[in-house]
């Protein structure tokens, strides 16, 4: 097994390993590379749904997503699918998964089954690198702030997201979860400070006037959107990308109209954040 840095800001590439047969020592190495880098790109796997589930369960219990259509026979696995005639994809904005939950998911483990002939890359951003790159003034300004996150505007009845994604997002009546989390998070495993707000699900900064909150979030987002904090992953079939939802953002590029892209996703449980 070889593990190498994906970019300065986020991620590590894992090669020459078969996740079906890893030892406890190899898993420990994978685990520490994951928390240190925020995301792993594990190349060239051949996993049945059972193998994907078994790998996920080495990390934590599975956190079943309320909204995505599951793979038939495997309620633990969500379909992340775009059909050739579907225009809007899943995850096509900068976001992190499940920040609207009281106890947000630790990681999403995405396994590529079908990749379009070109395009369909996923962008990642590293929240610790982005935090480190802030001015001292900004660090002082956001110290101790909290933000409110929610999902009704994405997964709720009114959002239109379900229709746009070809009915692949369901259960809209159970949307509406909200949670308050720190804007600067000391990572629960490493203690490294990172930004924990995202354009997908963060609604506002708590106890701040709306206009000021909107301006501050925009300023942070523009900072994080700078390419020095990113890595662009180009998929091959059989690859896994798994990311830490507490220390990264991701963005599924939607530049392959007319082609099919199909992934299986398992989300694993995290811990309460403070
Ligand atoms: C997700 C997601 C990214 C992709 O599954 O949470 O945002 O590249 N997917 O499909
Ligand atoms: Mn996502």
Short mmCIF file of N, CA and C and ligand atoms in Angstrom, two decimals, residues 68 80 90-92 95 97 108 110 120-122 235 243 250-253 261 263 265, ligand 1:
data_model
loop_
_atom_site.label_atom_id
_atom_site.label_comp_id
_atom_site.label_asym_id
_atom_site.label_seq_id
_atom_site.Cartn_x
_atom_site.Cartn_y
_atom_site.Cartn_z
N UNK A 68 -31.78 10.42 0.09
CA UNK A 68 -31.36 9.80 -1.18
C UNK A 68 -32.00 8.43 -1.35
N UNK A 80 -26.00 7.74 -5.77
CA UNK A 80 -25.66 9.07 -6.26
C UNK A 80 -25.56 8.90 -7.77
N UNK A 90 -26.48 15.62 -8.21
CA UNK A 90 -26.46 15.66 -6.75
C UNK A 90 -25.12 16.25 -6.33
N UNK A 91 -25.16 17.22 -5.44
CA UNK A 91 -23.91 17.77 -4.89
C UNK A 91 -23.20 18.75 -5.79
N UNK A 92 -23.94 19.42 -6.68
CA UNK A 92 -23.33 20.34 -7.63
C UNK A 92 -23.13 21.76 -7.14
N UNK A 95 -20.32 22.26 -0.72
CA UNK A 95 -21.07 21.92 0.50
C UNK A 95 -20.30 20.87 1.29
N UNK A 97 -21.54 17.34 3.73
CA UNK A 97 -22.75 16.57 3.97
C UNK A 97 -23.17 16.63 5.45
N UNK A 108 -18.33 10.55 4.29
CA UNK A 108 -19.10 9.94 3.21
C UNK A 108 -18.11 9.16 2.37
N UNK A 110 -17.70 7.35 -1.05
CA UNK A 110 -18.33 7.30 -2.38
C UNK A 110 -17.53 6.36 -3.28
N UNK A 120 -17.16 15.06 -14.85
CA UNK A 120 -17.67 14.40 -13.64
C UNK A 120 -16.66 14.34 -12.52
N UNK A 121 -15.65 15.21 -12.56
CA UNK A 121 -14.69 15.26 -11.46
C UNK A 121 -15.37 15.82 -10.20
N UNK A 122 -14.72 15.61 -9.08
CA UNK A 122 -15.20 16.21 -7.83
C UNK A 122 -14.09 17.09 -7.26
N UNK A 235 -12.05 10.86 -11.48
CA UNK A 235 -12.43 9.49 -11.14
C UNK A 235 -12.07 8.48 -12.23
N UNK A 243 -14.41 11.44 2.35
CA UNK A 243 -14.01 12.74 2.89
C UNK A 243 -14.56 12.88 4.30
N UNK A 250 -16.90 19.68 -0.56
CA UNK A 250 -16.78 19.06 -1.87
C UNK A 250 -17.82 19.62 -2.83
N UNK A 251 -17.60 19.35 -4.12
CA UNK A 251 -18.40 19.96 -5.18
C UNK A 251 -18.35 19.01 -6.38
N UNK A 252 -19.48 18.44 -6.74
CA UNK A 252 -19.54 17.52 -7.89
C UNK A 252 -19.75 18.32 -9.16
N UNK A 253 -18.76 18.34 -10.03
CA UNK A 253 -18.88 19.10 -11.28
C UNK A 253 -19.94 18.47 -12.18
N UNK A 261 -23.67 8.90 -14.83
CA UNK A 261 -22.65 8.79 -13.78
C UNK A 261 -23.32 8.14 -12.58
N UNK A 263 -22.70 6.37 -8.68
CA UNK A 263 -21.87 6.07 -7.53
C UNK A 263 -22.74 5.47 -6.42
N UNK A 265 -22.97 5.55 -2.27
CA UNK A 265 -22.45 6.32 -1.13
C UNK A 265 -22.90 5.73 0.20
C1 LIG B 1 -22.29 13.31 -2.22
C2 LIG B 1 -21.80 14.25 -3.24
C3 LIG B 1 -20.19 14.20 -5.01
C4 LIG B 1 -20.00 13.51 -6.32
O1 LIG B 1 -22.43 12.12 -2.54
O2 LIG B 1 -22.49 13.75 -1.08
O3 LIG B 1 -21.82 15.43 -3.03
O4 LIG B 1 -18.96 13.77 -6.92
N1 LIG B 1 -21.29 13.66 -4.33
O5 LIG B 1 -20.88 12.76 -6.72
#
